[in-house]
mmCIF file of C-alpha atoms and ligand atoms in Angstrom:
data_model
loop_
_atom_site.group_PDB
_atom_site.id
_atom_site.type_symbol
_atom_site.label_atom_id
_atom_site.label_comp_id
_atom_site.label_asym_id
_atom_site.label_seq_id
_atom_site.Cartn_x
_atom_site.Cartn_y
_atom_site.Cartn_z
ATOM 1 C CA MET A 1 86.219 10.367 -99.144
ATOM 2 C CA GLY A 2 86.834 8.177 -95.687
ATOM 3 C CA ASP A 3 86.096 4.498 -95.139
ATOM 4 C CA ILE A 4 83.758 4.279 -92.727
ATOM 5 C CA THR A 5 84.556 0.745 -91.662
ATOM 6 C CA GLU A 6 87.980 1.693 -91.082
ATOM 7 C CA VAL A 7 87.241 4.597 -88.966
ATOM 8 C CA LYS A 8 84.679 2.530 -86.940
ATOM 9 C CA LYS A 9 87.258 -0.074 -86.271
ATOM 10 C CA ARG A 10 90.478 2.334 -85.397
ATOM 11 C CA LEU A 11 88.059 3.967 -82.950
ATOM 12 C CA ARG A 12 86.953 1.125 -81.389
ATOM 13 C CA GLU A 13 90.675 0.008 -80.512
ATOM 14 C CA ALA A 14 91.801 3.282 -79.833
ATOM 15 C CA ARG A 15 92.704 3.866 -76.102
ATOM 16 C CA SER A 16 92.587 7.419 -76.150
ATOM 17 C CA VAL A 17 90.596 9.731 -78.484
ATOM 18 C CA THR A 18 90.057 13.573 -78.791
ATOM 19 C CA VAL A 19 87.175 15.443 -80.469
ATOM 20 C CA LEU A 20 87.242 19.043 -81.673
ATOM 21 C CA THR A 21 83.761 20.310 -82.700
ATOM 22 C CA GLY A 22 82.928 23.718 -84.149
ATOM 23 C CA ALA A 23 79.904 25.545 -85.435
ATOM 24 C CA GLY A 24 78.688 22.736 -87.692
ATOM 25 C CA VAL A 25 77.588 20.249 -85.052
ATOM 26 C CA SER A 26 75.382 22.195 -83.609
ATOM 27 C CA ALA A 27 73.847 23.695 -87.311
ATOM 28 C CA GLU A 28 71.633 20.724 -87.125
ATOM 29 C CA SER A 29 70.164 21.645 -83.770
ATOM 30 C CA GLY A 30 69.346 25.110 -85.832
ATOM 31 C CA VAL A 31 72.152 27.220 -84.123
ATOM 32 C CA PRO A 32 73.639 29.338 -87.491
ATOM 33 C CA THR A 33 77.333 28.601 -88.051
ATOM 34 C CA PHE A 34 79.671 31.786 -88.652
ATOM 35 C CA ARG A 35 80.623 31.328 -91.745
ATOM 36 C CA GLY A 36 77.365 29.968 -93.391
ATOM 37 C CA LYS A 37 74.635 31.939 -95.009
ATOM 38 C CA ASP A 38 73.574 33.219 -91.789
ATOM 39 C CA GLY A 39 76.772 34.268 -90.270
ATOM 40 C CA LEU A 40 76.510 38.230 -90.479
ATOM 41 C CA TRP A 41 74.029 40.164 -88.127
ATOM 42 C CA ARG A 42 72.819 43.586 -89.182
ATOM 43 C CA ASN A 43 76.099 43.389 -91.589
ATOM 44 C CA TYR A 44 78.533 42.856 -88.758
ATOM 45 C CA ALA A 45 80.871 39.759 -89.102
ATOM 46 C CA PRO A 46 81.726 37.784 -86.190
ATOM 47 C CA GLU A 47 85.710 39.210 -86.002
ATOM 48 C CA ASP A 48 83.602 43.263 -85.914
ATOM 49 C CA LEU A 49 81.799 41.832 -82.752
ATOM 50 C CA ALA A 50 83.586 39.000 -80.425
ATOM 51 C CA THR A 51 86.708 41.801 -80.033
ATOM 52 C CA PRO A 52 87.744 43.942 -76.644
ATOM 53 C CA GLU A 53 87.553 46.726 -78.874
ATOM 54 C CA ALA A 54 84.161 46.163 -80.040
ATOM 55 C CA PHE A 55 83.087 45.731 -76.518
ATOM 56 C CA ALA A 56 85.138 49.236 -75.117
ATOM 57 C CA ARG A 57 83.200 51.045 -78.418
ATOM 58 C CA ASP A 58 79.878 49.905 -77.712
ATOM 59 C CA PRO A 59 79.121 47.052 -75.102
ATOM 60 C CA SER A 60 75.282 47.466 -75.842
ATOM 61 C CA LEU A 61 75.960 46.578 -79.469
ATOM 62 C CA VAL A 62 78.015 43.812 -78.336
ATOM 63 C CA TRP A 63 75.198 42.787 -75.678
ATOM 64 C CA GLU A 64 72.227 43.031 -78.415
ATOM 65 C CA TRP A 65 74.050 40.428 -80.797
ATOM 66 C CA TYR A 66 74.694 37.926 -77.535
ATOM 67 C CA ASN A 67 71.098 38.400 -76.537
ATOM 68 C CA MET A 68 70.051 37.907 -80.066
ATOM 69 C CA ARG A 69 72.230 34.720 -80.104
ATOM 70 C CA ARG A 70 70.730 33.560 -76.618
ATOM 71 C CA GLU A 71 67.563 33.992 -77.530
ATOM 72 C CA LYS A 72 67.930 31.927 -80.317
ATOM 73 C CA LEU A 73 69.425 29.386 -78.301
ATOM 74 C CA LEU A 74 65.999 29.109 -75.997
ATOM 75 C CA GLY A 75 64.089 25.832 -77.315
ATOM 76 C CA ILE A 76 67.059 24.432 -78.843
ATOM 77 C CA GLU A 77 68.193 21.160 -78.016
ATOM 78 C CA PRO A 78 71.514 18.640 -78.473
ATOM 79 C CA ASN A 79 71.236 16.868 -81.511
ATOM 80 C CA ALA A 80 72.305 13.577 -82.877
ATOM 81 C CA ALA A 81 75.590 14.650 -83.108
ATOM 82 C CA HIS A 82 76.184 15.717 -79.484
ATOM 83 C CA MET A 83 74.202 12.775 -77.845
ATOM 84 C CA ALA A 84 76.473 10.587 -80.361
ATOM 85 C CA LEU A 85 79.878 12.090 -78.755
ATOM 86 C CA VAL A 86 78.445 11.063 -75.073
ATOM 87 C CA GLU A 87 78.175 7.776 -76.251
ATOM 88 C CA MET A 88 81.708 7.729 -77.540
ATOM 89 C CA GLU A 89 82.504 9.089 -74.652
ATOM 90 C CA ARG A 90 81.086 6.218 -72.366
ATOM 91 C CA LYS A 91 82.869 4.013 -75.253
ATOM 92 C CA THR A 92 86.533 5.383 -74.883
ATOM 93 C CA GLU A 93 88.950 4.870 -72.067
ATOM 94 C CA ASP A 94 90.903 8.110 -72.268
ATOM 95 C CA PHE A 95 88.253 10.751 -73.821
ATOM 96 C CA THR A 96 88.592 14.660 -74.195
ATOM 97 C CA LEU A 97 86.240 17.057 -76.312
ATOM 98 C CA ILE A 98 87.739 20.267 -77.360
ATOM 99 C CA THR A 99 84.550 22.373 -78.563
ATOM 100 C CA GLN A 100 85.094 25.748 -80.243
ATOM 101 C CA ASN A 101 81.267 26.159 -79.445
ATOM 102 C CA VAL A 102 80.028 28.372 -76.749
ATOM 103 C CA ASP A 103 76.138 27.608 -76.770
ATOM 104 C CA GLY A 104 76.825 24.851 -74.125
ATOM 105 C CA LEU A 105 75.149 21.980 -76.309
ATOM 106 C CA HIS A 106 77.591 19.383 -75.385
ATOM 107 C CA GLY A 107 77.341 19.971 -71.793
ATOM 108 C CA ARG A 108 73.469 19.613 -72.148
ATOM 109 C CA ALA A 109 73.773 16.233 -74.108
ATOM 110 C CA GLY A 110 75.886 14.981 -70.804
ATOM 111 C CA SER A 111 79.377 15.385 -72.171
ATOM 112 C CA GLY A 112 81.802 14.955 -68.924
ATOM 113 C CA ASN A 113 85.313 15.793 -70.065
ATOM 114 C CA LEU A 114 84.752 19.028 -71.800
ATOM 115 C CA LEU A 115 86.857 22.075 -72.795
ATOM 116 C CA GLU A 116 85.183 24.839 -73.717
ATOM 117 C CA LEU A 117 87.969 26.416 -75.625
ATOM 118 C CA HIS A 118 85.942 30.048 -76.037
ATOM 119 C CA GLY A 119 83.688 29.820 -73.140
ATOM 120 C CA ASN A 120 80.218 29.269 -72.914
ATOM 121 C CA ILE A 121 77.630 31.957 -73.831
ATOM 122 C CA TRP A 122 75.539 30.963 -70.599
ATOM 123 C CA LYS A 123 78.418 32.655 -68.379
ATOM 124 C CA VAL A 124 79.407 36.367 -67.398
ATOM 125 C CA ARG A 125 81.863 37.836 -66.313
ATOM 126 C CA CYS A 126 82.981 41.221 -64.356
ATOM 127 C CA THR A 127 85.223 43.637 -66.149
ATOM 128 C CA ARG A 128 86.947 44.608 -63.313
ATOM 129 C CA CYS A 129 86.351 42.009 -60.065
ATOM 130 C CA ARG A 130 86.884 39.512 -62.757
ATOM 131 C CA SER A 131 84.066 37.473 -60.477
ATOM 132 C CA ILE A 132 82.275 34.736 -63.337
ATOM 133 C CA GLU A 133 78.406 33.983 -62.744
ATOM 134 C CA ASP A 134 76.019 31.894 -64.694
ATOM 135 C CA ASN A 135 73.413 33.977 -66.175
ATOM 136 C CA ASP A 136 70.314 32.680 -67.941
ATOM 137 C CA ASP A 137 68.561 35.591 -68.301
ATOM 138 C CA VAL A 138 67.275 35.898 -71.720
ATOM 139 C CA PRO A 139 67.394 39.101 -72.731
ATOM 140 C CA ILE A 140 70.004 40.178 -70.327
ATOM 141 C CA ASP A 141 69.092 43.835 -69.584
ATOM 142 C CA ILE A 142 72.029 45.628 -71.206
ATOM 143 C CA PRO A 143 74.463 46.603 -70.052
ATOM 144 C CA PRO A 144 74.551 44.472 -67.436
ATOM 145 C CA TYR A 145 76.301 45.193 -64.247
ATOM 146 C CA CYS A 146 78.208 42.952 -61.398
ATOM 147 C CA ALA A 147 75.934 42.678 -58.139
ATOM 148 C CA THR A 148 79.378 42.743 -56.031
ATOM 149 C CA CYS A 149 81.420 45.683 -57.606
ATOM 150 C CA GLY A 150 78.816 47.545 -60.010
ATOM 151 C CA CYS A 151 81.005 47.699 -62.943
ATOM 152 C CA ILE A 152 80.026 46.034 -66.626
ATOM 153 C CA LEU A 153 79.805 42.752 -66.963
ATOM 154 C CA ARG A 154 80.827 41.048 -70.167
ATOM 155 C CA PRO A 155 80.304 37.611 -71.582
ATOM 156 C CA HIS A 156 82.755 34.762 -70.478
ATOM 157 C CA ILE A 157 83.697 34.493 -73.713
ATOM 158 C CA VAL A 158 87.294 34.342 -75.161
ATOM 159 C CA TRP A 159 86.938 36.819 -78.090
ATOM 160 C CA PHE A 160 89.108 37.651 -81.089
ATOM 161 C CA GLY A 161 92.637 39.080 -79.870
ATOM 162 C CA GLU A 162 92.106 37.481 -75.996
ATOM 163 C CA MET A 163 94.421 34.473 -74.827
ATOM 164 C CA LEU A 164 93.006 31.261 -74.211
ATOM 165 C CA HIS A 165 92.387 30.224 -70.633
ATOM 166 C CA GLU A 166 95.737 28.626 -69.348
ATOM 167 C CA ASP A 167 94.105 25.277 -67.617
ATOM 168 C CA VAL A 168 92.182 25.013 -70.317
ATOM 169 C CA LEU A 169 94.700 25.156 -72.769
ATOM 170 C CA GLU A 170 96.813 23.134 -70.874
ATOM 171 C CA ALA A 171 94.506 19.998 -70.643
ATOM 172 C CA VAL A 172 93.968 20.415 -74.322
ATOM 173 C CA TYR A 173 97.375 20.139 -75.013
ATOM 174 C CA ALA A 174 97.513 17.254 -72.710
ATOM 175 C CA SER A 175 94.857 15.346 -74.449
ATOM 176 C CA LEU A 176 96.695 16.278 -78.051
ATOM 177 C CA GLY A 177 99.857 14.971 -76.975
ATOM 178 C CA ARG A 178 98.582 11.405 -76.287
ATOM 179 C CA CYS A 179 95.835 11.359 -78.208
ATOM 180 C CA GLU A 180 95.826 7.947 -80.768
ATOM 181 C CA MET A 181 92.860 9.096 -82.707
ATOM 182 C CA MET A 182 91.285 12.796 -83.329
ATOM 183 C CA ILE A 183 88.141 13.117 -85.099
ATOM 184 C CA VAL A 184 87.709 17.008 -85.991
ATOM 185 C CA ALA A 185 83.665 17.554 -86.934
ATOM 186 C CA GLY A 186 81.798 20.501 -88.306
ATOM 187 C CA THR A 187 84.847 23.016 -87.962
ATOM 188 C CA SER A 188 85.582 25.760 -91.473
ATOM 189 C CA GLY A 189 89.277 25.021 -89.460
ATOM 190 C CA ILE A 190 90.505 28.944 -90.025
ATOM 191 C CA ILE A 191 90.439 30.097 -86.613
ATOM 192 C CA GLN A 192 93.267 29.900 -84.626
ATOM 193 C CA PRO A 193 94.754 28.464 -82.070
ATOM 194 C CA ALA A 194 92.091 25.234 -82.589
ATOM 195 C CA ALA A 195 93.059 25.286 -86.584
ATOM 196 C CA SER A 196 96.528 24.242 -85.740
ATOM 197 C CA PHE A 197 95.368 21.322 -83.148
ATOM 198 C CA VAL A 198 95.041 18.642 -86.093
ATOM 199 C CA ALA A 199 98.688 19.635 -87.106
ATOM 200 C CA MET A 200 99.716 18.712 -83.425
ATOM 201 C CA ALA A 201 98.010 15.546 -83.435
ATOM 202 C CA LYS A 202 99.275 14.760 -86.632
ATOM 203 C CA ARG A 203 102.807 15.239 -85.344
ATOM 204 C CA ILE A 204 102.321 12.615 -82.454
ATOM 205 C CA GLY A 205 101.150 10.045 -85.076
ATOM 206 C CA ALA A 206 97.423 10.293 -83.892
ATOM 207 C CA HIS A 207 95.041 8.836 -86.941
ATOM 208 C CA VAL A 208 92.849 12.509 -88.094
ATOM 209 C CA VAL A 209 89.532 11.997 -89.667
ATOM 210 C CA GLU A 210 87.553 15.149 -90.230
ATOM 211 C CA ILE A 211 83.732 15.000 -90.709
ATOM 212 C CA ASN A 212 82.190 18.240 -92.430
ATOM 213 C CA LEU A 213 79.975 18.950 -95.421
ATOM 214 C CA GLU A 214 82.706 20.304 -97.353
ATOM 215 C CA GLU A 215 86.321 20.408 -97.783
ATOM 216 C CA THR A 216 88.400 22.607 -95.344
ATOM 217 C CA PRO A 217 92.211 23.621 -95.347
ATOM 218 C CA ASN A 218 92.027 20.569 -92.492
ATOM 219 C CA SER A 219 91.311 18.013 -95.397
ATOM 220 C CA GLY A 220 95.132 18.228 -96.595
ATOM 221 C CA VAL A 221 96.548 17.435 -93.616
ATOM 222 C CA VAL A 222 93.813 14.801 -91.914
ATOM 223 C CA ASP A 223 94.179 11.283 -92.608
ATOM 224 C CA GLU A 224 90.492 11.045 -94.193
ATOM 225 C CA THR A 225 88.019 13.394 -94.610
ATOM 226 C CA ILE A 226 84.103 11.787 -94.298
ATOM 227 C CA LEU A 227 81.597 14.292 -96.123
ATOM 228 C CA GLY A 228 78.518 14.497 -94.605
ATOM 229 C CA LYS A 229 76.299 15.881 -91.816
ATOM 230 C CA ALA A 230 78.000 15.718 -87.945
ATOM 231 C CA GLY A 231 74.323 14.542 -86.795
ATOM 232 C CA GLU A 232 74.547 11.380 -89.328
ATOM 233 C CA VAL A 233 78.115 10.542 -89.359
ATOM 234 C CA LEU A 234 78.951 10.449 -86.018
ATOM 235 C CA PRO A 235 76.205 7.969 -84.889
ATOM 236 C CA GLY A 236 77.090 6.143 -87.545
ATOM 237 C CA LEU A 237 80.486 5.697 -86.004
ATOM 238 C CA ILE A 238 79.553 4.328 -82.743
ATOM 239 C CA ASP A 239 76.718 1.703 -83.677
ATOM 240 C CA ASP A 240 77.752 -1.427 -83.340
HETATM 241 P P1 OAD B 301 82.373 28.217 -88.915
HETATM 242 O O1 OAD B 301 81.377 29.099 -89.208
HETATM 243 O O2 OAD B 301 83.415 28.596 -89.549
HETATM 244 O O3 OAD B 301 81.964 26.670 -89.626
HETATM 245 C C1 OAD B 301 81.233 25.677 -89.593
HETATM 246 C C2 OAD B 301 81.591 24.416 -90.539
HETATM 247 O O4 OAD B 301 81.034 23.567 -89.937
HETATM 248 C C3 OAD B 301 81.702 24.847 -91.992
HETATM 249 O O5 OAD B 301 82.807 24.003 -92.166
HETATM 250 C C4 OAD B 301 80.586 23.888 -92.539
HETATM 251 O O6 OAD B 301 80.947 23.584 -93.651
HETATM 252 C C5 OAD B 301 80.286 22.922 -91.585
HETATM 253 N N1 OAD B 301 79.136 22.373 -91.270
HETATM 254 C C6 OAD B 301 77.797 22.920 -91.001
HETATM 255 N N2 OAD B 301 76.982 22.277 -91.110
HETATM 256 C C7 OAD B 301 77.495 20.995 -90.320
HETATM 257 C C8 OAD B 301 77.062 19.719 -90.545
HETATM 258 N N3 OAD B 301 75.496 19.201 -90.285
HETATM 259 N N4 OAD B 301 77.895 18.706 -90.428
HETATM 260 C C9 OAD B 301 79.042 18.769 -90.585
HETATM 261 N N5 OAD B 301 79.472 19.972 -90.789
HETATM 262 C C10 OAD B 301 78.959 21.218 -91.147
HETATM 263 O O7 OAD B 301 82.278 27.538 -87.586
HETATM 264 P P2 OAD B 301 83.822 27.448 -86.803
HETATM 265 O O8 OAD B 301 84.551 26.430 -87.238
HETATM 266 O O9 OAD B 301 82.982 26.669 -85.281
HETATM 267 O O10 OAD B 301 84.779 32.055 -82.486
HETATM 268 O O11 OAD B 301 84.325 28.627 -86.365
HETATM 269 C C11 OAD B 301 84.860 28.973 -85.283
HETATM 270 C C12 OAD B 301 85.369 30.001 -84.330
HETATM 271 O O12 OAD B 301 84.751 31.364 -85.666
HETATM 272 C C13 OAD B 301 83.819 29.827 -83.824
HETATM 273 O O13 OAD B 301 84.127 29.197 -82.715
HETATM 274 C C14 OAD B 301 83.877 31.337 -83.393
HETATM 275 C C15 OAD B 301 83.925 31.884 -84.947
HETATM 276 O O14 OAD B 301 84.086 33.253 -84.868
HETATM 277 C C16 OAD B 301 84.393 32.880 -81.815
HETATM 278 O O15 OAD B 301 83.765 33.718 -81.543
HETATM 279 C C17 OAD B 301 85.486 33.504 -81.086
#
């Protein structure tokens, strides 16, 4: 169990801080996590649906899953964890927030230097001309078609087996190469490449703190694990 007073002191003194978040940070807003008890949809795991192969096989099925997730996000607000990270950014000279979440809640809360590793559920991309558009139609007509070239649109999300966007990854590695402190909150720590970010930060000597309800594969690598809810622990790290 981490020592909160010591973590707060390190955070106050760190010039450069990188935070990595996962689905657990949105859980208290009411967004289901992927590996929690609500992780399956019609018996499909995310790994069965969030892939280019699943989309090629049955684009409507994949879009139905995203429609369900988009519908669930309606009326959902950022929680105390998102807000604490906005405040942490305000107090830190060099702050980067890397999220695996596609729900857009960090951006809505007001985080500025935000790297959405897996994309954003409110953006769509043409599978042919590759143009990217914002789209908040809920439900979206499925399958949706590109207004420019008429080809099928897909969610602008990085799926299993796909490369992360190069510009995002470059910014991630730059922040991991200079952070003095890293906070990893609400992620199971098993999906690559995010799972390797902790080791990278450790390699350059950053102090790494994990916040989670339970121990994860990251727990053996980080300097300390604080067991608790992100919406309670994170605000506690930035109060004076
Ligand atoms: P997971 O669902 O795998 O893990 C959520 C983690 O959050 C678990 O370790 C929980 O213990 C923890 N947790 C739950 N509620 C919490 C709370 N209130 N406070 C703190 N921790 C809490 O989600 P991710 O690690 O984000 O990718 O999953 C990574 C990726 O796998 C996702 O981005 C998604 C998924 O399949 C794609 O869809 C490409």
